PDB file of C-alpha atoms and ligand atoms in Angstrom:
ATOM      1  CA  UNK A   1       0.000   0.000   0.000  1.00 61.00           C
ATOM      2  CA  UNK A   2       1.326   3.397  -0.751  1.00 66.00           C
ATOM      3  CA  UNK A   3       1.371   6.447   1.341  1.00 84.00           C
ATOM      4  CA  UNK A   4       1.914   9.914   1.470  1.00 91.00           C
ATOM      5  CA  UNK A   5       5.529   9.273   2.790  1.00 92.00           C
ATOM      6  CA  UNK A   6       6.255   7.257  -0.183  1.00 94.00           C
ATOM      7  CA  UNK A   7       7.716  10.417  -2.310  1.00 96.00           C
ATOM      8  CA  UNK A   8      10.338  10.800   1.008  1.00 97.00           C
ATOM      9  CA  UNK A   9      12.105   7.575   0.500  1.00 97.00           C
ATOM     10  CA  UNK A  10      15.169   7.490  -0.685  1.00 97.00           C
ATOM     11  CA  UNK A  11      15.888   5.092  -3.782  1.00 96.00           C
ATOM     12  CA  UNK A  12      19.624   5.439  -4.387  1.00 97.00           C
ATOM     13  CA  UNK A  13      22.336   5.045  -1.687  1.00 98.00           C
ATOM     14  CA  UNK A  14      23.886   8.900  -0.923  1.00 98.00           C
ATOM     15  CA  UNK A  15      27.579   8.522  -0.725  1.00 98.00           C
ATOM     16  CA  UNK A  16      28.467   9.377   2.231  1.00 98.00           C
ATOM     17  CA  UNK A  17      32.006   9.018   3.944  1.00 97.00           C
ATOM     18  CA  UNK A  18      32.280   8.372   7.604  1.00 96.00           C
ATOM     19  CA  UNK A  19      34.641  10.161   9.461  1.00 95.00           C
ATOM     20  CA  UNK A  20      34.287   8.809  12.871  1.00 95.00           C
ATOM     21  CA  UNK A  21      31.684   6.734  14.823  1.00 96.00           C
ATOM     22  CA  UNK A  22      28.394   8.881  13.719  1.00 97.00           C
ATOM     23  CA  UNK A  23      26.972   5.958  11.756  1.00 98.00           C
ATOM     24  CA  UNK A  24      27.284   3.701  14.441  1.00 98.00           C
ATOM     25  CA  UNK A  25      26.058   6.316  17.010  1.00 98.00           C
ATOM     26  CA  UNK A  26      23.043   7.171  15.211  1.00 98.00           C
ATOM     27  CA  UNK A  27      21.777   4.016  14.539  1.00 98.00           C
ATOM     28  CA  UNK A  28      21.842   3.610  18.607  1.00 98.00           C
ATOM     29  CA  UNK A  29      19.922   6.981  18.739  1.00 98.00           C
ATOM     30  CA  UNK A  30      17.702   5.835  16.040  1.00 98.00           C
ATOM     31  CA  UNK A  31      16.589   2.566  17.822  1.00 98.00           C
ATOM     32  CA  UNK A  32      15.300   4.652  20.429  1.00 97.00           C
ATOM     33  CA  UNK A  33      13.672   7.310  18.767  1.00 97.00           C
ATOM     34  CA  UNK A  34      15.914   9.438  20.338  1.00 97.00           C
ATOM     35  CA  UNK A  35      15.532  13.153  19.285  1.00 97.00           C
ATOM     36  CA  UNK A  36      18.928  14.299  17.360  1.00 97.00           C
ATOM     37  CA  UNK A  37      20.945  17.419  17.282  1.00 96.00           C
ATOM     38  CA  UNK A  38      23.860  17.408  14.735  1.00 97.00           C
ATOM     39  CA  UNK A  39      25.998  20.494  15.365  1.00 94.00           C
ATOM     40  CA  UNK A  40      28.825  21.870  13.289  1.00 92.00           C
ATOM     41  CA  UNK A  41      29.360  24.865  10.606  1.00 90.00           C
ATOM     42  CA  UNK A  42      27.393  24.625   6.874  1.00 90.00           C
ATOM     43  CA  UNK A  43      28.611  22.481   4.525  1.00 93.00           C
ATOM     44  CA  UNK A  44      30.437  19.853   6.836  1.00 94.00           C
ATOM     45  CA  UNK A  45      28.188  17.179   5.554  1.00 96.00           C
ATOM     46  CA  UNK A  46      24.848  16.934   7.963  1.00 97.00           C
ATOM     47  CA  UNK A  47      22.570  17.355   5.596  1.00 97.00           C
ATOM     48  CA  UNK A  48      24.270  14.328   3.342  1.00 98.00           C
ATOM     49  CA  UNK A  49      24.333  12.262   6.951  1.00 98.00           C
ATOM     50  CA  UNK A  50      21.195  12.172   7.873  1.00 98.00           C
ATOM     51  CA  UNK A  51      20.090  11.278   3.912  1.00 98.00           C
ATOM     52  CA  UNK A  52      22.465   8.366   4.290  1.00 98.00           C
ATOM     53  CA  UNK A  53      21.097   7.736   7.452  1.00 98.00           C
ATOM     54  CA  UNK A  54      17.371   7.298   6.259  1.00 98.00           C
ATOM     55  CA  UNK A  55      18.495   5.417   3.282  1.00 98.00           C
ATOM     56  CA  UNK A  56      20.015   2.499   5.236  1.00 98.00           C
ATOM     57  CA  UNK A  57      17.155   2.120   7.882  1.00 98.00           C
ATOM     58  CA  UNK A  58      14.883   2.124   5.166  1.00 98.00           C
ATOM     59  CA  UNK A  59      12.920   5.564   6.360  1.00 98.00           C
ATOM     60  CA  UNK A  60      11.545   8.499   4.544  1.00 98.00           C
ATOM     61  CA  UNK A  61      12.851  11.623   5.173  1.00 98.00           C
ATOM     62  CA  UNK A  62      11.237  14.544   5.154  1.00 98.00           C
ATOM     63  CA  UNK A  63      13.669  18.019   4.920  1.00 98.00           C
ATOM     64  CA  UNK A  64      12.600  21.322   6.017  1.00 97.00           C
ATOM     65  CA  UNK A  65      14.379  24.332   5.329  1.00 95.00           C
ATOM     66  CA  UNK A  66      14.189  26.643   8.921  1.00 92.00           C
ATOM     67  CA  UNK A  67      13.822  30.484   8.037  1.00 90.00           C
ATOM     68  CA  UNK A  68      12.609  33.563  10.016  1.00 88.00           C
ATOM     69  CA  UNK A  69       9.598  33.814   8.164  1.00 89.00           C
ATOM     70  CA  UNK A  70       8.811  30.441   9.211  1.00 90.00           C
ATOM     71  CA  UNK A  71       5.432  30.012  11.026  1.00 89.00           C
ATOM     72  CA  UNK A  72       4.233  27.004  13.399  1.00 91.00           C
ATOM     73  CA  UNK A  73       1.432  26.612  10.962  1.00 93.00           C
ATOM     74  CA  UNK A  74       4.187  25.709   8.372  1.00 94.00           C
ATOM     75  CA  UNK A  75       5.305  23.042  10.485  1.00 94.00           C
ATOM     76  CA  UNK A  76       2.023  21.435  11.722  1.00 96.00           C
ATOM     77  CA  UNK A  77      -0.616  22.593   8.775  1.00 96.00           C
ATOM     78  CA  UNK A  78      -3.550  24.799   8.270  1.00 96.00           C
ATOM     79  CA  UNK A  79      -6.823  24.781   6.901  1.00 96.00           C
ATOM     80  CA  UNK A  80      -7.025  26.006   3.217  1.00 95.00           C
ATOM     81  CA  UNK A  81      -9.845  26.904   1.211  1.00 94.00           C
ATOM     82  CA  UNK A  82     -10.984  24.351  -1.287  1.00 90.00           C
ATOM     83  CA  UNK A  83     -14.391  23.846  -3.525  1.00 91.00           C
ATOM     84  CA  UNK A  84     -16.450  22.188  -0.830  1.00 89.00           C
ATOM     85  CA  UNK A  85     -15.492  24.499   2.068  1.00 92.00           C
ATOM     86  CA  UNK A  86     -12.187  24.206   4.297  1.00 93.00           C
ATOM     87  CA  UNK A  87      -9.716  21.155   4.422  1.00 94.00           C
ATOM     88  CA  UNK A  88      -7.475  20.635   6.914  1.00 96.00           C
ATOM     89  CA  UNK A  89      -3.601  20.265   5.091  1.00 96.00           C
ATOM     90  CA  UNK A  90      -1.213  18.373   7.295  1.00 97.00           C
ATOM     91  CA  UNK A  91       2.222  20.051   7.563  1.00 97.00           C
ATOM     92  CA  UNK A  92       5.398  18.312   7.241  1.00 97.00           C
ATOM     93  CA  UNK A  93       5.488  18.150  10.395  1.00 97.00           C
ATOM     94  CA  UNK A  94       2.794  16.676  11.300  1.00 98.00           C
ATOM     95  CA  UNK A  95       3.256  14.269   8.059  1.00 98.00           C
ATOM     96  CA  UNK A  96       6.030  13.099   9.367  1.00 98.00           C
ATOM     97  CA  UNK A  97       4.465  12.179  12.486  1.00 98.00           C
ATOM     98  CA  UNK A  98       1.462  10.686  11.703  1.00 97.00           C
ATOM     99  CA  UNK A  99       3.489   8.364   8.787  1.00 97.00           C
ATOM    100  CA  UNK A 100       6.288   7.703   9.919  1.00 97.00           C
ATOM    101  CA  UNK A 101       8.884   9.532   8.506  1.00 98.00           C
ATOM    102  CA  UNK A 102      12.397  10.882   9.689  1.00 98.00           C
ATOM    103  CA  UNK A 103      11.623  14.654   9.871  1.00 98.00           C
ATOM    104  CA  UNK A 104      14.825  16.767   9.351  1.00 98.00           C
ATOM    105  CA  UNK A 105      14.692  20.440  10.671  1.00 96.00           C
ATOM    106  CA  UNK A 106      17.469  22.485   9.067  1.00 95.00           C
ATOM    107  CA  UNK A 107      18.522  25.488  10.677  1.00 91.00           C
ATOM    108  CA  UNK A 108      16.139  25.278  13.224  1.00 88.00           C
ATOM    109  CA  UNK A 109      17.200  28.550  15.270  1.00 86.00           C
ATOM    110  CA  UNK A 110      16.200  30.477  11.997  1.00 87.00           C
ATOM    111  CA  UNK A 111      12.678  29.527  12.779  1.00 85.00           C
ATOM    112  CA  UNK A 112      10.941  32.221  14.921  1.00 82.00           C
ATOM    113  CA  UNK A 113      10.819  31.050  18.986  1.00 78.00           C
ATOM    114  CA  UNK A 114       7.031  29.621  18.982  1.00 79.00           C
ATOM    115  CA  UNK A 115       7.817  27.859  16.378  1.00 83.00           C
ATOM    116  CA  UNK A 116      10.304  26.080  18.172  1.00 83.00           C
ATOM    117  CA  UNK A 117       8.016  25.318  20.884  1.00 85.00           C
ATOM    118  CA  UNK A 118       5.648  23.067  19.093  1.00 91.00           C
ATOM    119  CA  UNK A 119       8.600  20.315  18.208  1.00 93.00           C
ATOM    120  CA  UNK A 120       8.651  19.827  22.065  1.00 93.00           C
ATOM    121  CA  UNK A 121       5.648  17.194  23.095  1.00 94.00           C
ATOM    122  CA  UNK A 122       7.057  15.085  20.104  1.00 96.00           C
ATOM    123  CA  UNK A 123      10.669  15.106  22.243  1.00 95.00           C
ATOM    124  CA  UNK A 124       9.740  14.112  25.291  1.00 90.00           C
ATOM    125  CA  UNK A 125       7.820  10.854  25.901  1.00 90.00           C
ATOM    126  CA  UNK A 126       4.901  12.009  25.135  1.00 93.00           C
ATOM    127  CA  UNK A 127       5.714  11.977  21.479  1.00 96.00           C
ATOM    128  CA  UNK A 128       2.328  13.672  20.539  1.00 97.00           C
ATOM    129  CA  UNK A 129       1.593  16.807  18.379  1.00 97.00           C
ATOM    130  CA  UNK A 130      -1.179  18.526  18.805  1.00 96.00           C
ATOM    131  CA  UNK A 131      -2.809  20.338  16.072  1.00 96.00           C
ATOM    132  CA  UNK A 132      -4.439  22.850  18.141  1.00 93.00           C
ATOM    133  CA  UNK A 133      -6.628  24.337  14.751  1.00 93.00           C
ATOM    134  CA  UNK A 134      -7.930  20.997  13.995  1.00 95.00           C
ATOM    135  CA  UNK A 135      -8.584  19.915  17.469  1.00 96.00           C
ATOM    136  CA  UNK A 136      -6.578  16.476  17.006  1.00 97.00           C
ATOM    137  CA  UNK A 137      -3.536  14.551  19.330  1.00 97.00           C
ATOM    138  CA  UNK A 138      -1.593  13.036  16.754  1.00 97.00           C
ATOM    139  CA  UNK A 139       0.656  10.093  18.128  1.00 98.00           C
ATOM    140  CA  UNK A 140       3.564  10.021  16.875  1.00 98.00           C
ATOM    141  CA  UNK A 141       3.547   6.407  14.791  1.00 97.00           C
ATOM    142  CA  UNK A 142       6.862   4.279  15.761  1.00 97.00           C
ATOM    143  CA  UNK A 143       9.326   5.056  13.232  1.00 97.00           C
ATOM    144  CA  UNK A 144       9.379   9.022  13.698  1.00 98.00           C
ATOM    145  CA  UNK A 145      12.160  10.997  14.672  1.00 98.00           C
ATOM    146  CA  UNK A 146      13.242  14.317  14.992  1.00 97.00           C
ATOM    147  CA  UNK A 147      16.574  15.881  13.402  1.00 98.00           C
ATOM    148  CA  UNK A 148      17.402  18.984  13.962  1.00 96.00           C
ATOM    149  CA  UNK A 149      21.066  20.941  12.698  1.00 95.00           C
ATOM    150  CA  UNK A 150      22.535  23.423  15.176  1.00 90.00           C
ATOM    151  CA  UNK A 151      25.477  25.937  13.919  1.00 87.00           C
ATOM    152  CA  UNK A 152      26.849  26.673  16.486  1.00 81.00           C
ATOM    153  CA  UNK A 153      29.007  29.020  15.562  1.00 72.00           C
ATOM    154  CA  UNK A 154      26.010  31.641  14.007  1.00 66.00           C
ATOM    155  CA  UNK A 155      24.201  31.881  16.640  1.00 60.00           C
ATOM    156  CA  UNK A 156      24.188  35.527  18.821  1.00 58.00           C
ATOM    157  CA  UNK A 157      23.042  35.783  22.373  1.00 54.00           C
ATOM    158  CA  UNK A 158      19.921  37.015  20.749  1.00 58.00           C
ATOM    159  CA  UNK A 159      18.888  34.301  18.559  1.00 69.00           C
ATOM    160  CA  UNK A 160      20.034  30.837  20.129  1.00 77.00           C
ATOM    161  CA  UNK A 161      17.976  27.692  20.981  1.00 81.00           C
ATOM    162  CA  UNK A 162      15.973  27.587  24.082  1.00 81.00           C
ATOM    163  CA  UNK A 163      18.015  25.499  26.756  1.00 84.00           C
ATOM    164  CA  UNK A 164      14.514  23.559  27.190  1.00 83.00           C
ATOM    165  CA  UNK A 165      14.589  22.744  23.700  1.00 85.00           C
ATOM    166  CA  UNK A 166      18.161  22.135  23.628  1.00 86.00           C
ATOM    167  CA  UNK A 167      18.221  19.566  26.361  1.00 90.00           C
ATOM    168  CA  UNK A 168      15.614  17.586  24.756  1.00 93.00           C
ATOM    169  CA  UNK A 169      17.959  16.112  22.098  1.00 95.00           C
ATOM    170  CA  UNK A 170      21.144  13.578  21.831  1.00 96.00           C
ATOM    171  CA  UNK A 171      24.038  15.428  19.851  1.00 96.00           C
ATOM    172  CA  UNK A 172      26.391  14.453  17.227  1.00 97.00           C
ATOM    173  CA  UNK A 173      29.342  16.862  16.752  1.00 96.00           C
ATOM    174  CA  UNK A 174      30.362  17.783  13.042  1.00 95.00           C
ATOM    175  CA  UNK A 175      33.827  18.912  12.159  1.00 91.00           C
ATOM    176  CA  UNK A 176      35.638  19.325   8.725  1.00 93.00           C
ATOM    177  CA  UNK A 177      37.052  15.788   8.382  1.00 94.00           C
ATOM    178  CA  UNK A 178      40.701  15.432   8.664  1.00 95.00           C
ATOM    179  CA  UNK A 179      42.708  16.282   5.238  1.00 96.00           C
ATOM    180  CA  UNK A 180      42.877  12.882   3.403  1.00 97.00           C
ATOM    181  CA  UNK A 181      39.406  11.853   4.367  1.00 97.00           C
ATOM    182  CA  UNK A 182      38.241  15.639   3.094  1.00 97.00           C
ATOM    183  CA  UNK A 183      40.271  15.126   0.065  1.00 97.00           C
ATOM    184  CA  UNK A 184      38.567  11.685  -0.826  1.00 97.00           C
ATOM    185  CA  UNK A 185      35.307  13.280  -0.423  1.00 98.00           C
ATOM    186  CA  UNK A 186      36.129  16.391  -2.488  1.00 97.00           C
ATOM    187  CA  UNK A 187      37.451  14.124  -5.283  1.00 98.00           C
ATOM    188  CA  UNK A 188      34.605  12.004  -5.202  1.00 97.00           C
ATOM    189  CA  UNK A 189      32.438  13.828  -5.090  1.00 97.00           C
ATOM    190  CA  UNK A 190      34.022  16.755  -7.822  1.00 97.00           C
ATOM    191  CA  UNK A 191      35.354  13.851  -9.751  1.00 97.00           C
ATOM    192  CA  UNK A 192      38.891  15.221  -9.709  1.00 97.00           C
ATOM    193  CA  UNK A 193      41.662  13.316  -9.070  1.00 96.00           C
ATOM    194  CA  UNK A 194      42.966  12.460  -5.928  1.00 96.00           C
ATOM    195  CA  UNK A 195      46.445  14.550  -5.535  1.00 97.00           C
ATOM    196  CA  UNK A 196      44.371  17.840  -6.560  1.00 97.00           C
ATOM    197  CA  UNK A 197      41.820  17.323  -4.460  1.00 97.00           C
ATOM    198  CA  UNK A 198      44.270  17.347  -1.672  1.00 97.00           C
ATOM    199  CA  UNK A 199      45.913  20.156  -2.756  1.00 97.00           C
ATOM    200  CA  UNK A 200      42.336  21.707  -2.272  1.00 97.00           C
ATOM    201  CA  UNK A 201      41.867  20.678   0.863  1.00 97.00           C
ATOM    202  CA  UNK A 202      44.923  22.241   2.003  1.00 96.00           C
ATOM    203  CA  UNK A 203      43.992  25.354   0.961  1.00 95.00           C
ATOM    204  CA  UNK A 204      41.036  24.919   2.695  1.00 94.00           C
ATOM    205  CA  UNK A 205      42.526  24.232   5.740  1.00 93.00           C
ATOM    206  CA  UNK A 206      44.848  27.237   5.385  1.00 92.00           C
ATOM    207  CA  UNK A 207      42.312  29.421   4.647  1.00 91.00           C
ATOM    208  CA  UNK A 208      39.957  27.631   7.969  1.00 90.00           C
ATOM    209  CA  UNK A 209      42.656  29.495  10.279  1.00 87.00           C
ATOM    210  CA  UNK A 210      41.769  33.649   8.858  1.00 85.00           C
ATOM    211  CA  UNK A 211      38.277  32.709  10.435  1.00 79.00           C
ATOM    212  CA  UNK A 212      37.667  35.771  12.773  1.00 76.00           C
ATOM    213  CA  UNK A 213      40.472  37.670  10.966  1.00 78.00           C
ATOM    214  CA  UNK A 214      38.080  38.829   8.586  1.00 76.00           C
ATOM    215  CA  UNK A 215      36.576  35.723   7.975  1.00 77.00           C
ATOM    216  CA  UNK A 216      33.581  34.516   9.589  1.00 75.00           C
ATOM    217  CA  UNK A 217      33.304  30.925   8.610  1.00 76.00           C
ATOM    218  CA  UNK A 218      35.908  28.812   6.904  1.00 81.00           C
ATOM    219  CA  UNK A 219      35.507  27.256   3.449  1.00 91.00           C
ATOM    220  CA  UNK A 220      33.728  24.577   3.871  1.00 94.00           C
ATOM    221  CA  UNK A 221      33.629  20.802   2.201  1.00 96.00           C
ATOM    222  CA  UNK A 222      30.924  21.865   0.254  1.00 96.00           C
ATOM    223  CA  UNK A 223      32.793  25.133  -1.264  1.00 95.00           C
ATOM    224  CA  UNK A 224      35.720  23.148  -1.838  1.00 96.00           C
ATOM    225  CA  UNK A 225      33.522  20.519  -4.096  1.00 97.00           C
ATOM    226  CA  UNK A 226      32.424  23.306  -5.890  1.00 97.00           C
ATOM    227  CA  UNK A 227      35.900  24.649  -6.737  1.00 96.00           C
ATOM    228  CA  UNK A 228      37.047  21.117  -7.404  1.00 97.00           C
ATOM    229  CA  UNK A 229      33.906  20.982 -10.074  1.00 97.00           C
ATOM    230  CA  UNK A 230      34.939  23.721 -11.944  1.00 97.00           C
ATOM    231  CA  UNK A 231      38.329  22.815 -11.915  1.00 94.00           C
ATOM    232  CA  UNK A 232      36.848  19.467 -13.527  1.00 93.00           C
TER     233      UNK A 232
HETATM  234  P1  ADP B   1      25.503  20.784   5.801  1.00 92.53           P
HETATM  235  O1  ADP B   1      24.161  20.101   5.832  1.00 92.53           O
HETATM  236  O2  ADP B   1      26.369  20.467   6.965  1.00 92.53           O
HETATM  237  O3  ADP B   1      25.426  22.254   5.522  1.00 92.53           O
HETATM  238  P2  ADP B   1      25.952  19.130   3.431  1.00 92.53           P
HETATM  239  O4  ADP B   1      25.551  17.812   4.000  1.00 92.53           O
HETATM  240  O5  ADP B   1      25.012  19.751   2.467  1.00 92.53           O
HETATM  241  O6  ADP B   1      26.325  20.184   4.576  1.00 92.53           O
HETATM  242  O7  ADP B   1      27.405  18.945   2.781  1.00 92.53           O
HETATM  243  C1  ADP B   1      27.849  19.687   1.686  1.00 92.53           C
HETATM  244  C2  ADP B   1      28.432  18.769   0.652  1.00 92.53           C
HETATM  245  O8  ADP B   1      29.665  18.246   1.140  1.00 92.53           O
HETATM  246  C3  ADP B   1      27.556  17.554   0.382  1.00 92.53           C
HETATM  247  O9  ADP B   1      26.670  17.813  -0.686  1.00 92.53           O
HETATM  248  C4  ADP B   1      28.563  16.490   0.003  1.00 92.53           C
HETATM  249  O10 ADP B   1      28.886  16.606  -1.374  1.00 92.53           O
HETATM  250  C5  ADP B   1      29.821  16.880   0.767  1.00 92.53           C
HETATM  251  N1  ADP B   1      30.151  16.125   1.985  1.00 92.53           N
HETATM  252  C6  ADP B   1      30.533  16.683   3.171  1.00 92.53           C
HETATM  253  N2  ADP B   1      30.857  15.733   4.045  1.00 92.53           N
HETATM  254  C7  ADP B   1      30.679  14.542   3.419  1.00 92.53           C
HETATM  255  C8  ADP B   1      30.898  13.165   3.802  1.00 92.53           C
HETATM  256  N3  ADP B   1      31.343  12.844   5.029  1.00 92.53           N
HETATM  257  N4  ADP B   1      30.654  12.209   2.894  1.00 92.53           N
HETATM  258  C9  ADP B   1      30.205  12.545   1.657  1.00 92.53           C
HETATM  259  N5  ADP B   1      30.008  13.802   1.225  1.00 92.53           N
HETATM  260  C10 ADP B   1      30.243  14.805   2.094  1.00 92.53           C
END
């Protein structure tokens, strides 16, 4: 039988290059339902992670993009006009939870502070989410998760995640991987060969040190791929 979550799964394995125990330690998090933070600067390979992640345990994953424009209403759903009167839309959200899927906040401290607040009864367990509009508990089903990403680095006193939201989550720390596994993912993943891509890398690790001397984040894996692709 197909669902709604169906269009989430993943078909084709994402490459994706371990660089320490994350795989491992996820899949521990995952058999728990655990709620999951993964921290580190853009473009160190989270979002790539968790897509590998849902494609070998066989979930859907459902991505959204945080920003500050970013209502609860976008999370959970709404009720939209149609031809016979008002329908109730689910949000991803709330998709997520009711199917099934791995739901994968990005950026979540760009999201305004209420909106943060209605993750919370799906992170503690409880693992409801109520859709106060519609007047419905949904229970989470058993496969859901939360992800959220956390840059740590971004965030000012002014816009940071709530301790109470904070604590509610298992963390994974991301770093840029050390130089020769960087360099095998740049030149994968540029399709460049091998010695370049490590003369990339270097580069990029020379260049990680000017951050805060006029630089406020360091080129990351993704900016070397790009380089390496035009180089290609
Ligand atoms: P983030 O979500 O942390 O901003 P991404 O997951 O989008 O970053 O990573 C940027 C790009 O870097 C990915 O598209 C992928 O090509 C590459 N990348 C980074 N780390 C890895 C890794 N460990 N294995 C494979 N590819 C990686």
């Amino acid at each position: 039988m197909s669902t709604i979550v169906d269009q989430y799964r993943i078909t084709q394995e994402p490459y994706y290059r371990p660089v320490a125990d994350e795989v491992e330690l996820y899949e521990a998090a995952y058999s728990v339902r655990m709620p999951m933070m993964l921290k580190g600067p853009t473009g160190c390979g989270k979002t790539r992670f968790v897509e590998y992640m849902a494609y070998k345990l066989g979930k859907p994953l459902i991505t959204v993009a945080c920003n500050e424009d970013m209502t609860a209403s976008d999370l959970v759903g709404r009720f939209l006009l149609s031809a016979s009167g008002t329908e109730w839309q689910d949000g991803p959200l709330a998709i997520a939870a009711r199917h099934g899927a791995i739901c994968y906040l990005d950026e979540v401290v760009e999201a305004r502070q209420d909106t943060t607040v209605v993750i919370h009864p799906l992170t503690d367990n409880r693992r409801v989410l109520p859709l106060e509009k519609k007047g419905e508990l949904v229970h989470a089903h058993p496969d859901f998760q939360i992800v959220i990403s956390y840059n740590p680095g971004y965030q000012s006193l002014m816009k940071d995640l709530k301790q109470s939201t904070k604590q509610r989550f298992g963390a994974l720390d991301f770093t840029w991987p050390d130089p020769a596994v960087e360099a095998e993912i740049v030149a994968h993943e540029a399709g460049i060969d091998p010695a370049l891509a490590a003369r990339l890398v270097e580069i990029g690790a020379r260049a990680r040190n000017l951050k805060g001397h006029g630089l406020d984040e360091g080129v990351s894996t993704r900016m070397l791929i790009h380089a390496g692709r035009l180089m290609a």
